[in-house]
mmCIF file of C-alpha atoms in Angstrom:
data_model
loop_
_atom_site.group_PDB
_atom_site.id
_atom_site.type_symbol
_atom_site.label_atom_id
_atom_site.label_comp_id
_atom_site.label_asym_id
_atom_site.label_seq_id
_atom_site.Cartn_x
_atom_site.Cartn_y
_atom_site.Cartn_z
ATOM 1 C CA MET Y 1 9.684 -64.697 10.027
ATOM 2 C CA PHE Y 2 11.241 -68.106 9.261
ATOM 3 C CA SER Y 3 8.956 -69.205 6.359
ATOM 4 C CA SER Y 4 11.405 -71.488 4.949
ATOM 5 C CA LEU Y 5 12.112 -73.567 8.339
ATOM 6 C CA HIS Y 6 10.517 -76.842 8.365
ATOM 7 C CA GLY Y 7 12.506 -78.564 11.164
ATOM 8 C CA ASP Y 8 15.900 -77.960 9.726
ATOM 9 C CA ALA Y 9 17.914 -74.798 10.272
ATOM 10 C CA SER Y 10 19.702 -75.465 6.955
ATOM 11 C CA LEU Y 11 16.416 -74.664 5.150
ATOM 12 C CA PHE Y 12 16.766 -70.896 6.352
ATOM 13 C CA LYS Y 13 17.352 -68.524 3.523
ATOM 14 C CA ALA Y 14 20.152 -65.986 3.925
ATOM 15 C CA GLU Y 15 17.706 -63.085 4.311
ATOM 16 C CA GLU Y 16 15.801 -64.872 7.013
ATOM 17 C CA TRP Y 17 18.980 -65.479 8.785
ATOM 18 C CA LEU Y 18 19.760 -61.810 8.585
ATOM 19 C CA LYS Y 19 16.395 -60.922 10.063
ATOM 20 C CA ALA Y 20 16.891 -63.511 12.850
ATOM 21 C CA GLY Y 21 20.277 -62.041 13.558
ATOM 22 C CA ASP Y 22 18.862 -58.318 13.856
ATOM 23 C CA PHE Y 23 16.156 -59.539 16.204
ATOM 24 C CA ALA Y 24 18.776 -61.237 18.386
ATOM 25 C CA CYS Y 25 20.640 -57.910 18.423
ATOM 26 C CA GLU Y 26 17.599 -56.107 19.189
ATOM 27 C CA MET Y 27 17.266 -58.282 22.244
ATOM 28 C CA ARG Y 28 20.820 -57.788 23.000
ATOM 29 C CA PHE Y 29 21.630 -61.548 22.522
ATOM 30 C CA PHE Y 30 24.768 -60.683 20.704
ATOM 31 C CA PRO Y 31 26.402 -64.415 20.622
ATOM 32 C CA HIS Y 32 23.276 -65.810 18.999
ATOM 33 C CA ALA Y 33 23.058 -62.916 16.566
ATOM 34 C CA PHE Y 34 26.535 -63.743 15.525
ATOM 35 C CA GLN Y 35 25.735 -67.216 14.740
ATOM 36 C CA CYS Y 36 22.704 -66.244 12.633
ATOM 37 C CA TYR Y 37 24.921 -63.849 10.668
ATOM 38 C CA GLN Y 38 27.296 -66.442 9.982
ATOM 39 C CA ARG Y 39 24.641 -68.724 8.690
ATOM 40 C CA SER Y 40 23.412 -65.966 6.677
ATOM 41 C CA ASN Y 41 26.857 -65.645 5.018
ATOM 42 C CA GLU Y 42 27.009 -69.215 4.579
ATOM 43 C CA ALA Y 43 23.661 -69.329 2.780
ATOM 44 C CA GLU Y 44 24.584 -66.481 0.445
ATOM 45 C CA LYS Y 45 27.825 -64.184 0.864
ATOM 46 C CA SER Y 46 26.804 -60.521 1.129
ATOM 47 C CA GLU Y 47 28.372 -57.263 2.276
ATOM 48 C CA ALA Y 48 25.401 -56.994 4.639
ATOM 49 C CA ALA Y 49 26.152 -60.191 6.492
ATOM 50 C CA LEU Y 50 29.892 -59.438 6.739
ATOM 51 C CA ARG Y 51 29.306 -55.981 8.216
ATOM 52 C CA ARG Y 52 26.876 -57.175 10.794
ATOM 53 C CA ILE Y 53 29.420 -60.245 11.483
ATOM 54 C CA ASN Y 54 32.188 -57.673 12.191
ATOM 55 C CA ASP Y 55 30.059 -55.370 14.260
ATOM 56 C CA THR Y 56 28.598 -58.193 16.470
ATOM 57 C CA ILE Y 57 32.360 -59.284 17.019
ATOM 58 C CA ASP Y 58 32.901 -56.022 18.529
ATOM 59 C CA LYS Y 59 30.071 -56.162 20.634
ATOM 60 C CA ILE Y 60 31.249 -59.655 21.973
ATOM 61 C CA THR Y 61 34.854 -59.282 22.385
ATOM 62 C CA ASN Y 62 34.985 -55.847 24.239
ATOM 63 C CA VAL Y 63 34.903 -57.246 27.782
ATOM 64 C CA LEU Y 64 36.608 -56.511 30.952
ATOM 65 C CA GLU Y 65 37.808 -53.094 29.962
ATOM 66 C CA ASP Y 66 37.465 -51.195 33.339
ATOM 67 C CA ILE Y 67 38.455 -53.112 36.194
ATOM 68 C CA PRO Y 68 40.913 -52.441 39.245
ATOM 69 C CA ALA Y 69 44.159 -51.290 37.570
ATOM 70 C CA LYS Y 70 46.364 -53.828 39.278
ATOM 71 C CA LEU Y 71 44.136 -56.649 37.456
ATOM 72 C CA SER Y 72 44.768 -55.582 33.731
ATOM 73 C CA ASN Y 73 47.999 -57.289 33.032
ATOM 74 C CA LEU Y 74 46.779 -60.386 34.854
ATOM 75 C CA ILE Y 75 43.697 -61.220 33.018
ATOM 76 C CA GLU Y 76 45.097 -60.017 29.515
ATOM 77 C CA ASP Y 77 45.397 -63.863 28.573
ATOM 78 C CA ILE Y 78 41.899 -64.688 29.337
ATOM 79 C CA ARG Y 79 40.044 -61.539 28.708
ATOM 80 C CA LEU Y 80 39.299 -62.269 25.019
ATOM 81 C CA SER Y 81 39.406 -66.242 25.284
ATOM 82 C CA ASN Y 82 37.649 -67.320 28.258
ATOM 83 C CA PRO Y 83 36.872 -64.447 30.769
ATOM 84 C CA LEU Y 84 34.629 -66.341 33.030
ATOM 85 C CA ASP Y 85 37.203 -69.315 33.791
ATOM 86 C CA PRO Y 86 36.830 -69.908 37.573
ATOM 87 C CA ALA Y 87 40.209 -71.657 37.895
ATOM 88 C CA LYS Y 88 41.948 -68.837 36.135
ATOM 89 C CA TRP Y 89 40.253 -66.303 38.395
ATOM 90 C CA LEU Y 90 41.117 -68.336 41.400
ATOM 91 C CA GLY Y 91 44.772 -68.126 40.523
ATOM 92 C CA ILE Y 92 44.606 -64.414 39.865
ATOM 93 C CA ALA Y 93 43.002 -63.986 43.227
ATOM 94 C CA ASN Y 94 45.676 -65.952 44.831
ATOM 95 C CA ILE Y 95 48.324 -63.680 43.261
ATOM 96 C CA LEU Y 96 46.581 -60.420 44.541
ATOM 97 C CA LEU Y 97 45.941 -62.191 48.001
ATOM 98 C CA LYS Y 98 49.681 -62.743 48.239
ATOM 99 C CA ASP Y 99 50.373 -59.042 47.511
ATOM 100 C CA PHE Y 100 47.728 -58.012 49.871
ATOM 101 C CA SER Y 101 49.373 -60.175 52.817
ATOM 102 C CA ASP Y 102 52.784 -58.892 51.961
ATOM 103 C CA GLU Y 103 51.742 -55.150 52.062
ATOM 104 C CA LEU Y 104 49.627 -55.709 55.233
ATOM 105 C CA SER Y 105 52.673 -57.401 56.998
ATOM 106 C CA GLN Y 106 54.863 -54.423 55.964
ATOM 107 C CA ASN Y 107 52.086 -52.143 57.093
ATOM 108 C CA LYS Y 108 52.107 -50.701 53.543
ATOM 109 C CA LEU Y 109 48.690 -51.941 52.419
ATOM 110 C CA SER Y 110 47.338 -49.850 49.469
ATOM 111 C CA VAL Y 111 43.858 -49.313 48.557
ATOM 112 C CA ALA Y 112 44.701 -50.475 44.855
ATOM 113 C CA THR Y 113 45.867 -53.797 46.061
ATOM 114 C CA LYS Y 114 42.804 -54.386 48.389
ATOM 115 C CA ASP Y 115 40.323 -53.474 45.665
ATOM 116 C CA ALA Y 116 42.055 -55.661 42.924
ATOM 117 C CA ALA Y 117 42.183 -58.555 45.443
ATOM 118 C CA LYS Y 118 38.505 -58.223 46.494
ATOM 119 C CA PHE Y 119 37.512 -57.979 42.923
ATOM 120 C CA ALA Y 120 39.416 -60.940 41.589
ATOM 121 C CA LEU Y 121 38.162 -63.158 44.520
ATOM 122 C CA ALA Y 122 34.585 -61.897 43.916
ATOM 123 C CA PHE Y 123 34.987 -62.751 40.316
ATOM 124 C CA ALA Y 124 36.264 -66.243 41.043
ATOM 125 C CA ILE Y 125 33.419 -66.778 43.470
ATOM 126 C CA TYR Y 126 30.772 -65.791 41.006
ATOM 127 C CA CYS Y 127 32.283 -67.808 38.148
ATOM 128 C CA ALA Y 128 32.704 -70.768 40.457
ATOM 129 C CA LYS Y 129 29.279 -70.739 41.571
ATOM 130 C CA ARG Y 130 28.020 -70.516 37.976
ATOM 131 C CA SER Y 131 29.977 -73.507 37.273
ATOM 132 C CA GLY Y 132 28.467 -75.600 40.160
ATOM 133 C CA ASN Y 133 31.678 -75.498 42.473
ATOM 134 C CA ALA Y 134 31.738 -75.004 46.165
ATOM 135 C CA VAL Y 135 32.505 -71.205 47.151
ATOM 136 C CA THR Y 136 32.362 -71.450 51.013
ATOM 137 C CA GLU Y 137 35.962 -71.208 51.746
ATOM 138 C CA MET Y 138 36.406 -68.387 49.135
ATOM 139 C CA ASN Y 139 33.323 -66.347 50.711
ATOM 140 C CA THR Y 140 35.051 -66.837 54.117
ATOM 141 C CA VAL Y 141 38.342 -65.251 52.886
ATOM 142 C CA LEU Y 142 36.419 -62.279 51.061
ATOM 143 C CA GLU Y 143 34.361 -61.559 54.153
ATOM 144 C CA SER Y 144 37.601 -61.330 56.044
ATOM 145 C CA LEU Y 145 38.988 -58.623 53.495
ATOM 146 C CA MET Y 146 35.821 -56.599 54.258
ATOM 147 C CA GLN Y 147 35.721 -56.824 58.040
ATOM 148 C CA ASP Y 148 37.382 -53.682 58.709
ATOM 149 C CA GLU Y 149 35.260 -51.723 56.312
ATOM 150 C CA GLU Y 150 32.368 -49.481 57.494
ATOM 151 C CA GLN Y 151 29.038 -51.061 57.335
ATOM 152 C CA ALA Y 152 26.502 -49.224 55.162
ATOM 153 C CA SER Y 153 23.795 -47.391 56.985
ATOM 154 C CA ASP Y 154 20.559 -45.772 55.707
ATOM 155 C CA ASN Y 155 20.713 -42.592 53.722
ATOM 156 C CA GLU Y 156 18.085 -40.355 52.010
ATOM 157 C CA LYS Y 157 20.435 -39.227 49.080
ATOM 158 C CA LYS Y 158 18.103 -38.184 46.044
ATOM 159 C CA LEU Y 159 18.971 -37.505 42.409
ATOM 160 C CA ASP Y 160 18.849 -33.722 41.785
ATOM 161 C CA LEU Y 161 18.246 -33.891 37.812
ATOM 162 C CA THR Y 162 18.227 -29.945 37.635
ATOM 163 C CA ALA Y 163 21.647 -29.771 39.393
ATOM 164 C CA LEU Y 164 22.897 -32.679 37.290
ATOM 165 C CA ALA Y 165 21.648 -30.667 33.959
ATOM 166 C CA ILE Y 166 23.447 -27.720 35.094
ATOM 167 C CA LYS Y 167 26.632 -29.340 36.097
ATOM 168 C CA LYS Y 168 26.865 -31.074 32.584
ATOM 169 C CA ASN Y 169 25.581 -28.116 30.700
ATOM 170 C CA GLN Y 170 23.419 -30.821 29.135
ATOM 171 C CA ASP Y 171 19.742 -30.359 27.894
ATOM 172 C CA PRO Y 172 18.314 -32.922 27.522
ATOM 173 C CA VAL Y 173 19.762 -35.217 30.055
ATOM 174 C CA LYS Y 174 21.441 -38.189 28.502
ATOM 175 C CA VAL Y 175 20.456 -41.428 30.352
ATOM 176 C CA ILE Y 176 21.435 -44.995 29.851
ATOM 177 C CA CYS Y 177 19.392 -47.998 31.648
ATOM 178 C CA PHE Y 178 21.261 -51.007 32.201
ATOM 179 C CA GLY Y 179 19.516 -54.062 33.605
ATOM 180 C CA ASP Y 180 17.875 -57.403 32.827
ATOM 181 C CA ASN Y 181 14.505 -58.478 31.177
ATOM 182 C CA ILE Y 182 12.598 -56.127 33.725
ATOM 183 C CA SER Y 183 14.638 -53.099 32.356
ATOM 184 C CA LEU Y 184 14.563 -54.530 28.631
ATOM 185 C CA GLY Y 185 10.576 -54.758 28.682
ATOM 186 C CA LEU Y 186 10.601 -58.167 27.349
ATOM 187 C CA MET Y 187 7.173 -59.774 27.109
ATOM 188 C CA PRO Y 188 6.057 -63.312 27.131
ATOM 189 C CA ASP Y 189 5.476 -63.124 23.342
ATOM 190 C CA TRP Y 190 9.226 -61.911 22.813
ATOM 191 C CA SER Y 191 8.225 -58.426 21.986
ATOM 192 C CA ILE Y 192 9.794 -55.605 23.677
ATOM 193 C CA ALA Y 193 7.434 -53.039 25.411
ATOM 194 C CA PHE Y 194 9.855 -50.155 25.520
ATOM 195 C CA ASN Y 195 7.168 -47.587 26.328
ATOM 196 C CA GLU Y 196 5.995 -49.558 29.260
ATOM 197 C CA THR Y 197 9.250 -49.718 31.033
ATOM 198 C CA TYR Y 198 9.786 -48.207 34.333
ATOM 199 C CA HIS Y 199 12.719 -45.860 33.070
ATOM 200 C CA TYR Y 200 10.634 -44.639 30.125
ATOM 201 C CA LEU Y 201 7.582 -43.751 32.062
ATOM 202 C CA TRP Y 202 10.030 -41.891 34.566
ATOM 203 C CA SER Y 203 11.503 -39.972 31.762
ATOM 204 C CA LYS Y 204 7.977 -38.816 30.754
ATOM 205 C CA GLU Y 205 7.307 -37.626 34.498
ATOM 206 C CA THR Y 206 10.227 -35.606 35.212
ATOM 207 C CA ASP Y 207 10.648 -32.117 34.974
ATOM 208 C CA ARG Y 208 13.667 -32.201 32.635
ATOM 209 C CA LYS Y 209 14.055 -33.119 29.121
ATOM 210 C CA ILE Y 210 15.412 -36.745 28.828
ATOM 211 C CA SER Y 211 17.220 -38.449 26.192
ATOM 212 C CA LEU Y 212 17.019 -42.280 26.939
ATOM 213 C CA ALA Y 213 18.786 -45.417 25.771
ATOM 214 C CA ASN Y 214 17.875 -48.884 26.999
ATOM 215 C CA ASN Y 215 21.007 -51.144 26.838
ATOM 216 C CA ALA Y 216 19.360 -53.838 29.245
ATOM 217 C CA VAL Y 217 19.988 -57.497 28.332
ATOM 218 C CA SER Y 218 17.611 -60.157 29.147
ATOM 219 C CA GLY Y 219 19.361 -62.647 31.763
ATOM 220 C CA ALA Y 220 21.781 -59.875 32.720
ATOM 221 C CA GLY Y 221 23.342 -59.911 36.130
ATOM 222 C CA VAL Y 222 26.414 -58.072 37.775
ATOM 223 C CA LEU Y 223 28.715 -59.996 35.738
ATOM 224 C CA ASP Y 224 27.407 -58.558 32.660
ATOM 225 C CA LEU Y 225 28.045 -55.317 34.271
ATOM 226 C CA CYS Y 226 31.612 -56.143 34.832
ATOM 227 C CA LEU Y 227 32.092 -57.277 31.467
ATOM 228 C CA TYR Y 228 30.266 -54.737 29.614
ATOM 229 C CA THR Y 229 30.353 -51.482 31.476
ATOM 230 C CA ARG Y 230 32.351 -49.737 28.834
ATOM 231 C CA ARG Y 231 30.424 -50.971 25.826
ATOM 232 C CA ASP Y 232 27.066 -50.442 27.294
ATOM 233 C CA ILE Y 233 27.467 -47.586 29.389
ATOM 234 C CA ILE Y 234 30.574 -45.476 29.405
ATOM 235 C CA ASN Y 235 30.898 -45.483 25.532
ATOM 236 C CA TYR Y 236 27.547 -43.626 25.363
ATOM 237 C CA LYS Y 237 28.824 -40.638 27.548
ATOM 238 C CA PRO Y 238 25.669 -40.384 29.515
ATOM 239 C CA ASP Y 239 24.847 -38.114 32.218
ATOM 240 C CA LEU Y 240 23.083 -40.508 34.241
ATOM 241 C CA ALA Y 241 23.147 -44.540 34.311
ATOM 242 C CA ILE Y 242 20.089 -46.142 35.853
ATOM 243 C CA ILE Y 243 20.992 -49.818 36.916
ATOM 244 C CA LEU Y 244 18.557 -52.481 38.029
ATOM 245 C CA ILE Y 245 20.359 -56.018 38.438
ATOM 246 C CA GLY Y 246 20.035 -58.717 40.909
ATOM 247 C CA ASN Y 247 16.884 -60.765 40.069
ATOM 248 C CA VAL Y 248 18.926 -63.023 37.720
ATOM 249 C CA ASP Y 249 22.005 -63.142 40.427
ATOM 250 C CA ALA Y 250 19.743 -64.397 43.148
ATOM 251 C CA TRP Y 251 19.284 -67.730 41.420
ATOM 252 C CA LEU Y 252 22.912 -68.428 42.532
ATOM 253 C CA THR Y 253 21.773 -68.460 46.126
ATOM 254 C CA GLU Y 254 23.011 -66.658 48.820
ATOM 255 C CA ASP Y 255 26.468 -67.955 48.154
ATOM 256 C CA ALA Y 256 26.854 -65.237 45.630
ATOM 257 C CA VAL Y 257 25.519 -62.174 47.573
ATOM 258 C CA LEU Y 258 28.842 -61.056 48.931
ATOM 259 C CA ALA Y 259 30.596 -61.372 45.604
ATOM 260 C CA TYR Y 260 27.471 -59.471 43.686
ATOM 261 C CA GLN Y 261 28.011 -56.594 46.350
ATOM 262 C CA VAL Y 262 31.839 -56.426 45.796
ATOM 263 C CA LEU Y 263 31.453 -56.493 41.993
ATOM 264 C CA TYR Y 264 28.680 -54.192 41.838
ATOM 265 C CA SER Y 265 30.355 -51.710 44.202
ATOM 266 C CA SER Y 266 33.363 -51.986 42.154
ATOM 267 C CA MET Y 267 31.612 -51.008 39.162
ATOM 268 C CA LEU Y 268 29.643 -48.197 40.420
ATOM 269 C CA LYS Y 269 33.040 -46.594 41.364
ATOM 270 C CA VAL Y 270 34.171 -47.147 37.850
ATOM 271 C CA ILE Y 271 30.992 -45.413 36.302
ATOM 272 C CA LYS Y 272 31.416 -42.420 38.742
ATOM 273 C CA ASP Y 273 35.103 -42.152 37.975
ATOM 274 C CA GLN Y 274 34.019 -41.512 34.363
ATOM 275 C CA GLY Y 275 31.963 -38.566 35.423
ATOM 276 C CA ILE Y 276 28.741 -40.497 35.039
ATOM 277 C CA THR Y 277 26.112 -40.325 37.744
ATOM 278 C CA PRO Y 278 24.991 -43.909 38.684
ATOM 279 C CA ILE Y 279 21.527 -44.578 40.345
ATOM 280 C CA VAL Y 280 20.845 -48.037 41.867
ATOM 281 C CA VAL Y 281 17.361 -49.507 41.477
ATOM 282 C CA SER Y 282 16.807 -52.611 43.878
ATOM 283 C CA PRO Y 283 15.800 -55.827 42.494
ATOM 284 C CA ILE Y 284 11.935 -56.525 43.014
ATOM 285 C CA PRO Y 285 10.066 -59.562 44.346
ATOM 286 C CA GLN Y 286 8.962 -62.161 42.005
ATOM 287 C CA VAL Y 287 6.181 -64.781 42.179
ATOM 288 C CA ILE Y 288 8.508 -67.617 43.000
ATOM 289 C CA ALA Y 289 5.480 -70.164 43.423
ATOM 290 C CA ASN Y 290 4.544 -69.633 39.915
ATOM 291 C CA PHE Y 291 8.147 -69.950 38.318
ATOM 292 C CA PRO Y 292 8.271 -72.760 35.779
ATOM 293 C CA GLN Y 293 10.553 -75.606 36.836
ATOM 294 C CA SER Y 294 11.954 -75.772 33.454
ATOM 295 C CA GLU Y 295 13.341 -72.199 33.858
ATOM 296 C CA MET Y 296 14.860 -72.994 37.412
ATOM 297 C CA PRO Y 297 18.618 -73.673 37.578
ATOM 298 C CA THR Y 298 19.228 -77.498 37.930
ATOM 299 C CA GLY Y 299 19.343 -78.687 41.537
ATOM 300 C CA LEU Y 300 17.784 -75.803 43.066
ATOM 301 C CA THR Y 301 14.448 -75.429 44.759
ATOM 302 C CA LYS Y 302 12.232 -72.192 45.087
ATOM 303 C CA ASP Y 303 13.326 -71.826 48.582
ATOM 304 C CA ASP Y 304 16.713 -71.180 47.319
ATOM 305 C CA TYR Y 305 15.703 -67.766 45.708
ATOM 306 C CA LYS Y 306 16.404 -65.220 48.458
ATOM 307 C CA ILE Y 307 16.096 -61.975 46.664
ATOM 308 C CA GLU Y 308 15.827 -59.848 49.766
ATOM 309 C CA LEU Y 309 19.468 -60.497 50.410
ATOM 310 C CA PHE Y 310 20.553 -59.118 46.862
ATOM 311 C CA VAL Y 311 18.100 -55.999 47.833
ATOM 312 C CA LYS Y 312 20.259 -55.334 50.931
ATOM 313 C CA ALA Y 313 23.600 -56.001 49.042
ATOM 314 C CA ALA Y 314 22.513 -53.476 46.233
ATOM 315 C CA LYS Y 315 21.644 -50.913 48.737
ATOM 316 C CA LYS Y 316 25.036 -51.394 50.484
ATOM 317 C CA ALA Y 317 26.962 -50.962 47.090
ATOM 318 C CA ALA Y 318 25.098 -48.071 46.528
ATOM 319 C CA ILE Y 319 25.685 -46.365 50.071
ATOM 320 C CA GLU Y 320 29.337 -47.368 49.813
ATOM 321 C CA ASN Y 321 29.779 -45.210 46.592
ATOM 322 C CA ASP Y 322 27.430 -42.275 47.593
ATOM 323 C CA VAL Y 323 25.005 -43.209 45.213
ATOM 324 C CA CYS Y 324 21.217 -42.897 45.158
ATOM 325 C CA PHE Y 325 19.439 -46.072 45.952
ATOM 326 C CA VAL Y 326 15.837 -46.674 44.890
ATOM 327 C CA ASP Y 327 13.964 -49.098 46.883
ATOM 328 C CA ALA Y 328 11.662 -50.829 44.120
ATOM 329 C CA TYR Y 329 11.270 -53.878 46.441
ATOM 330 C CA THR Y 330 9.626 -52.840 49.747
ATOM 331 C CA ASN Y 331 6.195 -51.484 48.294
ATOM 332 C CA PHE Y 332 6.060 -54.191 45.363
ATOM 333 C CA PRO Y 333 3.588 -57.088 46.040
ATOM 334 C CA LYS Y 334 4.230 -60.423 45.398
ATOM 335 C CA GLU Y 335 1.161 -60.908 43.307
ATOM 336 C CA GLU Y 336 0.931 -62.366 39.863
ATOM 337 C CA LYS Y 337 -1.393 -59.609 38.592
ATOM 338 C CA TYR Y 338 1.675 -57.273 38.395
ATOM 339 C CA PHE Y 339 3.507 -59.534 36.012
ATOM 340 C CA ALA Y 340 2.797 -60.056 32.331
ATOM 341 C CA ASN Y 341 3.805 -63.812 32.619
ATOM 342 C CA GLY Y 342 2.493 -64.216 36.043
ATOM 343 C CA TYR Y 343 5.958 -64.435 37.778
ATOM 344 C CA ASN Y 344 8.947 -62.411 36.891
ATOM 345 C CA GLN Y 345 8.325 -60.027 34.044
ATOM 346 C CA PRO Y 346 6.467 -56.817 35.119
ATOM 347 C CA ASN Y 347 3.395 -55.669 33.090
ATOM 348 C CA LEU Y 348 2.528 -51.833 32.906
ATOM 349 C CA GLU Y 349 1.096 -51.853 36.366
ATOM 350 C CA GLY Y 350 4.279 -53.412 37.793
ATOM 351 C CA GLN Y 351 6.551 -51.034 35.722
ATOM 352 C CA THR Y 352 4.481 -48.262 37.115
ATOM 353 C CA LEU Y 353 5.276 -49.234 40.792
ATOM 354 C CA ILE Y 354 9.039 -49.217 40.056
ATOM 355 C CA THR Y 355 8.470 -45.742 38.176
ATOM 356 C CA LYS Y 356 7.026 -44.486 41.374
ATOM 357 C CA ALA Y 357 9.837 -45.527 43.520
ATOM 358 C CA LEU Y 358 12.342 -43.902 40.930
ATOM 359 C CA LEU Y 359 10.256 -40.706 41.040
ATOM 360 C CA GLU Y 360 10.212 -40.534 44.784
ATOM 361 C CA LYS Y 361 14.027 -40.454 44.796
ATOM 362 C CA THR Y 362 14.211 -37.829 41.944
ATOM 363 C CA ILE Y 363 14.134 -34.162 42.578
#
């Protein structure tokens, strides 16, 4: 693809930068795509490059459009500048916590204030943990906000595709899949095996006609769901949204579990409020012993990766919102033969195991 590259990016031709940007867009690496299109336009100004630059800016900047209403004005100054600034989010959380405390003391606590306080604090925890900051005290406060909430329990809720199609008067049923490299179907050679993804295989096994769009992003987690729910799910106006996140989040260690659950639950509510039926697919086991050291976050050991905690948190978020939960974890062996790269990208055999779990929860 890059025939003119010889150790110097400046040797790329305009057309090659366009191709690189298109490839990055296909992978949904939008910031990288933006840089490639800029380089193309620098090498040779063209309408094609400018059009792609504008389209990519829209994809990058449409963030945090669907969050608790009481947060909207508070985040406006960081939404399009630095929406992941942990210090800013902590300040926002403190404002909401004061409102929470004031309302509680007057016995006038509203659901809106509590939801906004939880979301802001969870977002602050997540961003702080990503930046390498301590979050123990914040987690203690977040846990206290959730103490009086009913604990999630097992349920057997299933997805009734026929009822969904009748309710929406929709045939085929429009489905969006959101997730990380597992849902994307990313292979070790950087190709995308869409026809081997669990959601594609599932769509071919159901009794309903399915129109499927794959909006997964390699490396995505719950933060991406918060940032891009409108861009990647709501704007497509699907009937059903299949979501599998958590395998990337787990590298933030158990310190991020509670924030993951709160943010996940909040976005499931947003999606449901838009008339879209979400279905939560659990994270899957990975062969951590085979994980390359070069791909692990700095300062972590393989013992820090506790994916089972995120499986439980995903289930709680699903039950809190009366959403179907697919347990793809329990019957997925921790064996390298199920992974294309030997540790975290399921091959066809591994994807088929997830498909089986999804079919078991589909009527």
